[in-house]
Amino acid sequence: MVKVITYGTYDLLHYGHIKLLERAKALGDYLIVGVTADDFDKTRGKINVQQSLMERIEAVRATGLADKIIVEEYEGQKIDDIRRYGVDIFTVGSDWVGKFDYLNDYCKVVYLPRTEGISSSEIRAEKRKIRLGLVGENPLLLKHLNESVFVNGVEVTAVYSENAEILKEVNEKIENCKSFESLLGKCDAVYLVSVPRQHEKQIRKAIDAGKHVLVESPIATNPEIVRELFELARQHQVILMESIKTAYATAYDRLLLLIKSGKIGQVVSIDSVCTSLREKAPTLEERNHVWSGFEAWMPTALLPIYQLLGTTDCTEQFVSSFYDQQQHYDRFTQMNLIYPNAVATARVGMGVKAEGQLVISGTKGYVYVPAPWWKTDYFEVRFENQTDNKRYFYQLEGEGIRYEIAAFIRAINSVVNVSSIEEDVSIKIADAFDKYRRGDGLVKIG
Ligand code: CTP
């Protein structure tokens, strides 16, 4: 029996794929098809794949041409597969000529002519692009602008910002709008990175105008309002999604799954630190547009705490140890969270530098994510017996921002909210802001 193997992404399965599979099958008696896993595609720079791994596998299965379907997850796997399954022929389309000659040491390599005039990329590009408008004064706006070019199906068409420094960096192809309202007329979706107190008003206007919203955390500074805004988005059938880029990093996602599966036992403590320096403290005037330490970092610091320990049964204490009374501006704040069976601290600062690590301690071991943990591509699981320790690495492109934009666009296209941040977590983040603002359990020093 002649065994043939071929690999591909098979996104939005098309005629070219089917032709390829037919010819691959005709080379032998048994066809194995390797479908690339989402993570592996990301590593190869394909982040805009529209269908999930399961959908792509199902599409290949439905052709009836594959005798076996496997998932391709890591570099070098082809050699492993060829040996494991006793493969005689490896084949792919002619777009790969020469790339897989190294496999000649293991089996015969055949490049089949590629079908002209069709590809997944072209099908993706033909779909009408979502026009995205960027709003706000925070330099994060530019990061989103730069990262959006890596995502198929989206195009930044307009910007509304009162920060002249930001506008200088925006090229002339993108419309510089004079007001938020005029921006809404020029886009299908908005990314808001304005200061938190402006969010509610802007989100309501955007949703009322039928626009989808990606908003830098917190969505608003009051939990009831966040609840209401989610409801409003549902009524208008638009997507409202909270933006915390870390939530979209593969390593962070794997870390959560690993802990939820009990790897370190019961979680009893989480310590999360996020800080950054600022060139100079903001003036009173600038304060209207500048994020304080709490505003800039607390959502990120709280994310693993709420996602692992939950959003109920928690009491909070805050200590701002470096507080500018005159400007109402916090530079370093520690938040203590007390759960019935666990404790956590979130320490955040702007204009203060600390070791930005994340430590999650459990009854069997702990997870250590080195600084800066919010841009995580690596973490370790450590145990009493050091030989049991394990290290995990995952690719992270563009600090997670491009994955977040891709998730937002996917959500818009499928009208299903596929946010990595659960609604109750968004509401609880707003609750922390609300309590802090009201001074509930708050000590201010400095
Ligand atoms: N293929 C083909 N003819 C095409 C498109 C793809 O023969 N018109 C082959 C590829 O050479 C590969 C397999 O189908 O062996 C799976 O390709 P994949 O990369 O999944 O599809 P593309 O359409 O090339 O995707 P993209 O545009 O994202 O690169």
CSV table of C-alpha atoms and ligand atoms in Angstrom, one decimal:
chain,number,residue,atom,x,y,z
A,1,MET,CA,0.0,0.0,0.0
A,2,VAL,CA,1.4,3.4,-1.0
A,3,LYS,CA,0.9,6.0,1.7
A,4,VAL,CA,0.8,9.7,0.7
A,5,ILE,CA,0.9,12.7,3.0
A,6,THR,CA,0.1,16.3,2.4
A,7,TYR,CA,-0.3,19.4,4.6
A,8,GLY,CA,-2.1,22.7,4.4
A,9,THR,CA,-4.3,25.3,6.2
A,10,TYR,CA,-7.4,24.7,4.1
A,11,ASP,CA,-9.0,27.9,5.2
A,12,LEU,CA,-12.3,28.6,3.3
A,13,LEU,CA,-11.8,25.3,1.4
A,14,HIS,CA,-11.8,26.1,-2.3
A,15,TYR,CA,-11.5,24.4,-5.7
A,16,GLY,CA,-7.7,24.6,-5.7
A,17,HIS,CA,-7.5,22.6,-2.4
A,18,ILE,CA,-9.9,19.9,-3.7
A,19,LYS,CA,-7.8,19.5,-7.0
A,20,LEU,CA,-4.7,19.2,-4.9
A,21,LEU,CA,-6.2,16.6,-2.6
A,22,GLU,CA,-7.6,14.6,-5.6
A,23,ARG,CA,-4.2,14.5,-7.2
A,24,ALA,CA,-2.4,13.7,-4.0
A,25,LYS,CA,-4.8,10.8,-3.4
A,26,ALA,CA,-4.2,9.5,-7.0
A,27,LEU,CA,-0.4,9.2,-6.2
A,28,GLY,CA,-1.1,6.2,-3.9
A,29,ASP,CA,-3.6,4.2,-2.0
A,30,TYR,CA,-3.9,5.9,1.3
A,31,LEU,CA,-4.0,9.7,1.9
A,32,ILE,CA,-3.1,11.4,5.1
A,33,VAL,CA,-3.9,15.1,5.3
A,34,GLY,CA,-2.2,17.3,7.9
A,35,VAL,CA,-4.2,20.4,8.8
A,36,THR,CA,-2.2,23.2,10.5
A,37,ALA,CA,-3.2,24.1,14.0
A,38,ASP,CA,-4.2,27.8,14.7
A,39,ASP,CA,-1.1,28.4,16.8
A,40,PHE,CA,1.2,26.9,14.2
A,41,ASP,CA,-0.3,29.1,11.6
A,42,LYS,CA,0.3,32.1,13.8
A,43,THR,CA,4.0,31.0,14.1
A,44,ARG,CA,4.1,31.0,10.3
A,45,GLY,CA,2.7,34.5,10.1
A,46,LYS,CA,-0.8,33.4,9.0
A,47,ILE,CA,-2.9,35.1,11.7
A,48,ASN,CA,-5.9,36.0,9.6
A,49,VAL,CA,-7.1,32.5,9.0
A,50,GLN,CA,-10.9,32.8,9.2
A,51,GLN,CA,-12.0,29.4,10.2
A,52,SER,CA,-11.2,27.5,13.3
A,53,LEU,CA,-9.1,24.3,13.2
A,54,MET,CA,-12.3,22.2,13.7
A,55,GLU,CA,-14.1,23.9,10.9
A,56,ARG,CA,-11.1,23.4,8.6
A,57,ILE,CA,-10.8,19.7,9.6
A,58,GLU,CA,-14.5,19.2,8.9
A,59,ALA,CA,-14.2,20.8,5.5
A,60,VAL,CA,-11.3,18.5,4.6
A,61,ARG,CA,-13.3,15.5,5.9
A,62,ALA,CA,-16.3,16.5,3.9
A,63,THR,CA,-14.3,16.1,0.6
A,64,GLY,CA,-14.2,12.4,1.4
A,65,LEU,CA,-10.6,12.3,0.0
A,66,ALA,CA,-8.7,11.9,3.2
A,67,ASP,CA,-8.2,8.5,4.7
A,68,LYS,CA,-6.7,10.0,7.8
A,69,ILE,CA,-6.6,13.6,9.1
A,70,ILE,CA,-4.0,14.8,11.5
A,71,VAL,CA,-3.1,18.2,13.1
A,72,GLU,CA,0.2,19.8,12.4
A,73,GLU,CA,1.4,21.6,15.5
A,74,TYR,CA,5.1,22.1,15.5
A,75,GLU,CA,8.2,22.7,13.4
A,76,GLY,CA,9.8,19.4,12.3
A,77,GLN,CA,6.6,17.5,12.7
A,78,LYS,CA,6.6,16.4,9.1
A,79,ILE,CA,9.7,14.2,9.6
A,80,ASP,CA,8.0,12.6,12.7
A,81,ASP,CA,4.8,12.0,10.8
A,82,ILE,CA,6.5,10.4,7.8
A,83,ARG,CA,8.3,8.0,10.1
A,84,ARG,CA,5.4,7.3,12.4
A,85,TYR,CA,2.9,6.5,9.6
A,86,GLY,CA,5.4,4.8,7.2
A,87,VAL,CA,4.7,7.4,4.5
A,88,ASP,CA,6.0,6.7,1.0
A,89,ILE,CA,5.2,10.0,-0.7
A,90,PHE,CA,5.1,13.6,0.6
A,91,THR,CA,3.3,16.0,-1.7
A,92,VAL,CA,2.3,19.7,-1.7
A,93,GLY,CA,1.5,22.3,-4.4
A,94,SER,CA,4.1,23.9,-6.7
A,95,ASP,CA,4.1,27.1,-4.7
A,96,TRP,CA,6.4,25.2,-2.3
A,97,VAL,CA,8.9,23.9,-4.9
A,98,GLY,CA,12.3,23.3,-3.3
A,99,LYS,CA,11.1,24.0,0.3
A,100,PHE,CA,10.6,20.4,1.3
A,101,ASP,CA,13.5,18.8,-0.6
A,102,TYR,CA,15.0,17.9,2.8
A,103,LEU,CA,12.3,15.3,3.2
A,104,ASN,CA,13.8,13.3,0.3
A,105,ASP,CA,15.9,11.7,3.1
A,106,TYR,CA,12.7,10.1,4.5
A,107,CYS,CA,10.4,9.5,1.5
A,108,LYS,CA,9.7,10.6,-2.1
A,109,VAL,CA,8.8,14.3,-2.5
A,110,VAL,CA,6.4,15.3,-5.2
A,111,TYR,CA,5.4,18.9,-6.0
A,112,LEU,CA,2.0,19.0,-7.8
A,113,PRO,CA,1.0,21.9,-10.1
A,114,ARG,CA,-1.0,24.5,-8.2
A,115,THR,CA,-4.4,25.5,-9.5
A,116,GLU,CA,-4.1,28.9,-11.0
A,117,GLY,CA,-6.3,31.9,-10.0
A,118,ILE,CA,-7.5,30.9,-6.6
A,119,SER,CA,-6.2,31.0,-3.0
A,120,SER,CA,-7.6,31.4,0.5
A,121,SER,CA,-5.8,34.8,0.8
A,122,GLU,CA,-7.7,36.1,-2.3
A,123,ILE,CA,-11.0,34.9,-1.0
A,124,ARG,CA,-10.4,36.5,2.4
A,125,ALA,CA,-9.3,39.8,0.7
A,126,GLU,CA,-12.4,39.9,-1.5
A,127,LYS,CA,-14.7,40.1,1.5
A,128,ARG,CA,-15.6,43.7,2.2
A,129,LYS,CA,-13.1,45.1,4.6
A,130,ILE,CA,-14.3,46.4,8.0
A,131,ARG,CA,-13.6,50.1,8.2
A,132,LEU,CA,-12.1,50.9,11.5
A,133,GLY,CA,-11.9,54.3,13.2
A,134,LEU,CA,-9.4,54.9,16.0
A,135,VAL,CA,-10.2,57.3,18.8
A,136,GLY,CA,-8.1,58.7,21.7
A,137,GLU,CA,-5.0,60.3,22.8
A,138,ASN,CA,-3.0,57.4,24.1
A,139,PRO,CA,0.0,56.2,22.0
A,140,LEU,CA,-1.6,52.8,22.0
A,141,LEU,CA,-3.6,54.1,19.2
A,142,LEU,CA,-0.5,54.1,16.9
A,143,LYS,CA,0.3,50.5,17.9
A,144,HIS,CA,-3.2,49.5,16.8
A,145,LEU,CA,-2.8,51.4,13.6
A,146,ASN,CA,0.5,49.6,12.9
A,147,GLU,CA,-0.8,46.2,13.9
A,148,SER,CA,-4.0,46.4,11.9
A,149,VAL,CA,-2.1,45.9,8.6
A,150,PHE,CA,-1.3,42.4,9.7
A,151,VAL,CA,-5.0,41.5,9.8
A,152,ASN,CA,-7.0,40.6,6.7
A,153,GLY,CA,-10.4,42.1,6.4
A,154,VAL,CA,-9.8,45.4,8.2
A,155,GLU,CA,-8.7,48.8,7.2
A,156,VAL,CA,-8.2,51.9,9.3
A,157,THR,CA,-10.1,54.7,7.6
A,158,ALA,CA,-10.4,57.4,10.2
A,159,VAL,CA,-8.8,58.8,13.3
A,160,TYR,CA,-10.1,61.2,16.0
A,161,SER,CA,-7.5,62.4,18.4
A,162,GLU,CA,-6.7,65.6,20.3
A,163,ASN,CA,-3.1,64.5,20.7
A,164,ALA,CA,-1.0,66.4,18.0
A,165,GLU,CA,1.9,64.0,18.5
A,166,ILE,CA,-0.2,61.1,17.5
A,167,LEU,CA,-1.7,62.9,14.5
A,168,LYS,CA,1.8,63.6,13.2
A,169,GLU,CA,2.4,59.9,12.9
A,170,VAL,CA,-0.9,59.1,11.0
A,171,ASN,CA,-0.5,59.0,7.2
A,172,GLU,CA,-2.6,61.2,5.0
A,173,LYS,CA,-4.6,58.2,3.6
A,174,ILE,CA,-6.4,58.1,6.9
A,175,GLU,CA,-9.0,60.8,7.5
A,176,ASN,CA,-8.2,63.0,10.5
A,177,CYS,CA,-11.7,63.7,11.8
A,178,LYS,CA,-12.6,66.9,13.7
A,179,SER,CA,-15.2,65.3,15.9
A,180,PHE,CA,-16.2,61.8,17.2
A,181,GLU,CA,-19.5,62.1,15.4
A,182,SER,CA,-17.9,62.7,12.1
A,183,LEU,CA,-15.6,59.7,12.6
A,184,LEU,CA,-18.7,57.5,13.2
A,185,GLY,CA,-19.8,58.4,9.7
A,186,LYS,CA,-16.6,57.0,8.2
A,187,CYS,CA,-16.3,53.6,9.8
A,188,ASP,CA,-18.1,50.3,10.6
A,189,ALA,CA,-16.3,49.8,13.9
A,190,VAL,CA,-14.3,51.9,16.4
A,191,TYR,CA,-11.4,51.2,18.7
A,192,LEU,CA,-11.5,53.6,21.7
A,193,VAL,CA,-8.4,54.4,23.6
A,194,SER,CA,-9.7,57.6,25.1
A,195,VAL,CA,-9.4,58.1,28.8
A,196,PRO,CA,-11.9,55.8,30.7
A,197,ARG,CA,-14.2,58.6,31.8
A,198,GLN,CA,-15.1,59.3,28.2
A,199,HIS,CA,-15.8,55.7,27.3
A,200,GLU,CA,-19.5,55.5,28.3
A,201,LYS,CA,-20.6,58.5,26.2
A,202,GLN,CA,-18.6,57.4,23.2
A,203,ILE,CA,-19.7,53.8,23.4
A,204,ARG,CA,-23.4,54.8,23.6
A,205,LYS,CA,-23.0,57.0,20.6
A,206,ALA,CA,-21.2,54.4,18.6
A,207,ILE,CA,-23.7,51.6,19.5
A,208,ASP,CA,-26.6,53.9,18.7
A,209,ALA,CA,-25.0,54.5,15.3
A,210,GLY,CA,-24.8,50.7,14.7
A,211,LYS,CA,-21.0,50.6,15.1
A,212,HIS,CA,-19.0,47.8,16.7
A,213,VAL,CA,-16.8,48.8,19.6
A,214,LEU,CA,-13.4,47.6,20.8
A,215,VAL,CA,-12.6,49.6,23.9
A,216,GLU,CA,-9.4,49.8,25.9
A,217,SER,CA,-10.2,48.5,29.4
A,218,PRO,CA,-12.1,49.5,31.5
A,219,ILE,CA,-15.2,49.7,29.4
A,220,ALA,CA,-16.6,52.2,31.9
A,221,THR,CA,-15.9,53.0,35.5
A,222,ASN,CA,-19.2,51.7,36.9
A,223,PRO,CA,-20.3,48.0,36.8
A,224,GLU,CA,-24.0,48.8,36.2
A,225,ILE,CA,-23.1,50.9,33.2
A,226,VAL,CA,-21.0,48.2,31.8
A,227,ARG,CA,-23.8,45.7,32.2
A,228,GLU,CA,-26.2,48.2,30.5
A,229,LEU,CA,-23.7,48.8,27.6
A,230,PHE,CA,-23.4,45.0,26.9
A,231,GLU,CA,-27.2,44.8,26.8
A,232,LEU,CA,-27.4,47.8,24.5
A,233,ALA,CA,-24.9,46.2,22.1
A,234,ARG,CA,-26.9,43.0,22.1
A,235,GLN,CA,-30.1,45.0,21.3
A,236,HIS,CA,-28.4,46.7,18.4
A,237,GLN,CA,-26.7,43.5,17.3
A,238,VAL,CA,-23.2,44.9,17.4
A,239,ILE,CA,-20.1,43.7,19.1
A,240,LEU,CA,-18.8,45.4,22.3
A,241,MET,CA,-15.4,44.0,23.2
A,242,GLU,CA,-13.0,45.0,26.0
A,243,SER,CA,-9.4,45.4,24.9
A,244,ILE,CA,-6.6,44.0,27.1
A,245,LYS,CA,-4.0,42.7,24.7
A,246,THR,CA,-2.6,40.1,27.1
A,247,ALA,CA,-5.9,38.2,27.0
A,248,TYR,CA,-5.2,37.3,23.4
A,249,ALA,CA,-1.6,36.1,23.9
A,250,THR,CA,-1.3,32.4,23.3
A,251,ALA,CA,1.0,31.8,26.3
A,252,TYR,CA,-1.5,33.6,28.6
A,253,ASP,CA,-4.4,31.5,27.3
A,254,ARG,CA,-2.4,28.3,27.7
A,255,LEU,CA,-1.4,29.3,31.2
A,256,LEU,CA,-5.1,29.7,32.2
A,257,LEU,CA,-6.1,26.3,30.8
A,258,LEU,CA,-3.2,24.6,32.5
A,259,ILE,CA,-4.0,26.1,35.9
A,260,LYS,CA,-7.8,25.4,35.4
A,261,SER,CA,-6.9,21.8,34.7
A,262,GLY,CA,-5.4,21.5,38.1
A,263,LYS,CA,-1.7,21.4,37.3
A,264,ILE,CA,-0.7,23.4,40.4
A,265,GLY,CA,-3.5,22.2,42.6
A,266,GLN,CA,-5.9,24.7,44.2
A,267,VAL,CA,-4.9,28.3,43.6
A,268,VAL,CA,-4.3,30.0,46.9
A,269,SER,CA,-2.5,33.2,45.9
A,270,ILE,CA,-1.9,35.4,42.9
A,271,ASP,CA,0.6,38.3,42.8
A,272,SER,CA,0.5,40.4,39.7
A,273,VAL,CA,2.7,43.4,39.1
A,274,CYS,CA,2.5,45.9,36.1
A,275,THR,CA,4.4,49.1,36.0
A,276,SER,CA,5.9,51.5,33.5
A,277,LEU,CA,8.0,54.6,33.6
A,278,ARG,CA,6.8,57.9,32.0
A,279,GLU,CA,9.2,60.5,30.7
A,280,LYS,CA,7.6,63.3,32.8
A,281,ALA,CA,4.6,63.6,35.1
A,282,PRO,CA,1.6,65.1,33.3
A,283,THR,CA,0.7,68.7,33.8
A,284,LEU,CA,-2.8,69.5,35.2
A,285,GLU,CA,-3.9,70.3,31.7
A,286,GLU,CA,-2.6,67.0,30.2
A,287,ARG,CA,-4.2,65.1,33.0
A,288,ASN,CA,-7.5,65.1,31.0
A,289,HIS,CA,-5.9,62.9,28.4
A,290,VAL,CA,-3.3,61.0,30.4
A,291,TRP,CA,-4.0,57.7,32.0
A,292,SER,CA,-3.0,57.3,35.7
A,293,GLY,CA,-1.2,54.3,36.9
A,294,PHE,CA,-4.5,52.7,38.1
A,295,GLU,CA,-6.2,53.4,34.8
A,296,ALA,CA,-3.4,52.3,32.6
A,297,TRP,CA,-2.5,49.1,34.4
A,298,MET,CA,-5.1,47.8,36.9
A,299,PRO,CA,-7.3,46.0,34.3
A,300,THR,CA,-4.3,44.0,33.1
A,301,ALA,CA,-3.1,43.2,36.6
A,302,LEU,CA,-6.6,42.1,37.6
A,303,LEU,CA,-7.2,39.9,34.6
A,304,PRO,CA,-5.5,36.7,35.8
A,305,ILE,CA,-7.0,37.2,39.3
A,306,TYR,CA,-10.6,37.5,38.1
A,307,GLN,CA,-10.2,34.8,35.4
A,308,LEU,CA,-8.7,32.3,37.9
A,309,LEU,CA,-10.3,33.2,41.3
A,310,GLY,CA,-13.6,34.4,39.9
A,311,THR,CA,-15.6,37.6,40.2
A,312,THR,CA,-17.8,36.9,43.2
A,313,ASP,CA,-17.1,36.6,47.0
A,314,CYS,CA,-14.2,39.0,46.9
A,315,THR,CA,-13.4,42.0,49.1
A,316,GLU,CA,-11.0,44.7,48.1
A,317,GLN,CA,-8.6,47.0,49.8
A,318,PHE,CA,-6.6,49.7,48.0
A,319,VAL,CA,-3.4,51.5,49.1
A,320,SER,CA,-2.1,54.3,46.8
A,321,SER,CA,1.4,54.8,48.1
A,322,PHE,CA,2.4,57.5,45.7
A,323,TYR,CA,-0.5,59.9,45.2
A,324,ASP,CA,-0.5,63.3,43.8
A,325,GLN,CA,-3.3,65.0,45.8
A,326,GLN,CA,-3.4,68.1,43.7
A,327,GLN,CA,-3.8,66.4,40.4
A,328,HIS,CA,-5.8,63.4,41.6
A,329,TYR,CA,-3.3,61.2,40.0
A,330,ASP,CA,-2.1,57.9,41.4
A,331,ARG,CA,1.3,56.7,40.5
A,332,PHE,CA,1.6,53.5,42.5
A,333,THR,CA,-1.3,51.5,43.9
A,334,GLN,CA,-1.6,48.1,45.6
A,335,MET,CA,-4.9,46.4,45.6
A,336,ASN,CA,-5.5,43.5,47.9
A,337,LEU,CA,-8.2,41.0,47.1
A,338,ILE,CA,-9.5,38.6,49.7
A,339,TYR,CA,-11.5,35.5,48.6
A,340,PRO,CA,-12.9,32.8,50.9
A,341,ASN,CA,-10.0,30.5,50.1
A,342,ALA,CA,-7.4,32.7,48.4
A,343,VAL,CA,-5.7,36.0,48.4
A,344,ALA,CA,-4.3,38.2,45.6
A,345,THR,CA,-2.4,41.4,45.1
A,346,ALA,CA,-2.4,43.6,42.1
A,347,ARG,CA,0.4,46.3,42.2
A,348,VAL,CA,0.4,48.9,39.5
A,349,GLY,CA,2.4,52.0,38.8
A,350,MET,CA,3.1,54.7,36.2
A,351,GLY,CA,6.3,56.5,36.8
A,352,VAL,CA,7.5,53.8,39.1
A,353,LYS,CA,9.4,50.7,38.1
A,354,ALA,CA,9.1,47.3,39.7
A,355,GLU,CA,9.7,43.7,38.6
A,356,GLY,CA,6.6,43.1,36.4
A,357,GLN,CA,6.1,39.5,37.2
A,358,LEU,CA,3.1,37.2,37.7
A,359,VAL,CA,3.2,34.4,40.3
A,360,ILE,CA,0.3,32.1,40.8
A,361,SER,CA,0.7,29.8,43.8
A,362,GLY,CA,-1.1,26.6,44.3
A,363,THR,CA,-1.3,23.6,46.7
A,364,LYS,CA,0.9,21.4,44.3
A,365,GLY,CA,3.2,24.0,42.8
A,366,TYR,CA,3.3,27.5,41.3
A,367,VAL,CA,3.4,29.3,37.9
A,368,TYR,CA,6.0,32.0,37.4
A,369,VAL,CA,5.8,34.4,34.5
A,370,PRO,CA,8.8,36.7,34.2
A,371,ALA,CA,8.6,40.4,33.5
A,372,PRO,CA,7.0,41.8,31.5
A,373,TRP,CA,4.4,39.2,32.1
A,374,TRP,CA,1.7,41.0,30.2
A,375,LYS,CA,3.7,40.5,27.0
A,376,THR,CA,4.1,36.9,27.8
A,377,ASP,CA,5.5,34.3,25.5
A,378,TYR,CA,7.0,32.1,28.1
A,379,PHE,CA,6.2,30.8,31.6
A,380,GLU,CA,7.4,28.1,34.0
A,381,VAL,CA,5.6,25.7,36.2
A,382,ARG,CA,7.6,25.0,39.3
A,383,PHE,CA,7.3,22.3,41.9
A,384,GLU,CA,9.0,21.3,45.2
A,385,ASN,CA,11.0,18.8,43.3
A,386,GLN,CA,12.9,20.9,40.7
A,387,THR,CA,13.2,18.0,38.3
A,388,ASP,CA,9.5,18.2,37.8
A,389,ASN,CA,9.7,21.9,36.7
A,390,LYS,CA,8.5,22.6,33.2
A,391,ARG,CA,8.9,25.6,30.8
A,392,TYR,CA,6.4,26.6,28.2
A,393,PHE,CA,7.2,28.8,25.1
A,394,TYR,CA,4.7,30.3,22.6
A,395,GLN,CA,5.0,32.7,19.8
A,396,LEU,CA,3.8,36.2,20.4
A,397,GLU,CA,3.5,38.6,17.5
A,398,GLY,CA,2.8,42.3,18.0
A,399,GLU,CA,2.3,42.1,21.8
A,400,GLY,CA,-1.0,40.3,21.1
A,401,ILE,CA,-2.6,43.4,19.6
A,402,ARG,CA,-3.0,41.8,16.1
A,403,TYR,CA,-4.6,38.7,17.6
A,404,GLU,CA,-7.0,41.0,19.4
A,405,ILE,CA,-7.9,42.9,16.3
A,406,ALA,CA,-8.3,39.6,14.4
A,407,ALA,CA,-10.7,38.3,17.2
A,408,PHE,CA,-12.7,41.6,17.0
A,409,ILE,CA,-13.0,41.3,13.2
A,410,ARG,CA,-13.9,37.6,13.5
A,411,ALA,CA,-16.6,38.5,16.0
A,412,ILE,CA,-18.0,41.2,13.7
A,413,ASN,CA,-18.2,38.8,10.8
A,414,SER,CA,-19.8,36.0,12.7
A,415,VAL,CA,-21.9,38.3,15.0
A,416,VAL,CA,-20.8,36.1,17.9
A,417,ASN,CA,-18.8,37.7,20.7
A,418,VAL,CA,-15.6,35.6,20.8
A,419,SER,CA,-13.9,37.9,23.3
A,420,SER,CA,-11.3,36.3,25.5
A,421,ILE,CA,-12.5,38.5,28.4
A,422,GLU,CA,-15.8,37.2,29.9
A,423,GLU,CA,-18.6,39.7,30.5
A,424,ASP,CA,-18.5,39.2,34.3
A,425,VAL,CA,-14.7,40.0,34.3
A,426,SER,CA,-15.4,43.2,32.4
A,427,ILE,CA,-18.1,44.1,34.9
A,428,LYS,CA,-15.8,43.3,37.8
A,429,ILE,CA,-13.0,45.4,36.4
A,430,ALA,CA,-15.4,48.3,36.3
A,431,ASP,CA,-16.5,47.5,39.9
A,432,ALA,CA,-12.8,47.9,41.0
A,433,PHE,CA,-12.6,51.3,39.3
A,434,ASP,CA,-15.9,52.3,40.9
A,435,LYS,CA,-14.8,51.3,44.5
A,436,TYR,CA,-11.4,52.9,44.0
A,437,ARG,CA,-13.0,56.2,42.8
A,438,ARG,CA,-15.5,56.2,45.7
A,439,GLY,CA,-12.6,55.6,48.1
A,440,ASP,CA,-14.1,52.3,49.4
A,441,GLY,CA,-11.3,50.7,51.5
A,442,LEU,CA,-8.8,53.2,50.1
A,443,VAL,CA,-5.7,54.6,51.8
A,444,LYS,CA,-3.9,57.4,49.9
A,445,ILE,CA,-0.3,58.3,50.9
A,446,GLY,CA,2.4,60.3,49.3
B,1,CTP,N1,-3.1,24.7,-3.4
B,1,CTP,C1,-3.2,24.5,-4.7
B,1,CTP,N2,-3.9,25.4,-5.5
B,1,CTP,C2,-4.3,26.5,-5.0
B,1,CTP,C3,-4.2,26.8,-3.7
B,1,CTP,C4,-3.6,25.9,-2.8
B,1,CTP,O1,-2.8,23.4,-5.2
B,1,CTP,N3,-4.9,27.4,-5.9
B,1,CTP,C5,-2.5,23.8,-2.5
B,1,CTP,C6,-1.3,24.3,-1.8
B,1,CTP,O2,-0.1,24.3,-2.7
B,1,CTP,C7,-1.1,23.4,-0.7
B,1,CTP,C8,-2.6,23.0,-0.3
B,1,CTP,O3,-3.3,23.4,-1.5
B,1,CTP,O4,-0.5,22.2,-1.1
B,1,CTP,C9,-3.1,23.8,0.9
B,1,CTP,O5,-2.8,25.1,0.7
B,1,CTP,P1,-3.2,26.4,1.7
B,1,CTP,O6,-1.9,27.1,2.0
B,1,CTP,O7,-4.0,25.9,2.7
B,1,CTP,O8,-4.1,27.2,0.7
B,1,CTP,P2,-3.9,28.6,0.0
B,1,CTP,O9,-5.1,28.9,-0.8
B,1,CTP,O10,-2.6,28.7,-0.8
B,1,CTP,O11,-3.8,29.6,1.2
B,1,CTP,P3,-3.2,31.0,1.5
B,1,CTP,O12,-3.7,31.9,0.4
B,1,CTP,O13,-3.6,31.4,2.9
B,1,CTP,O14,-1.7,30.8,1.4
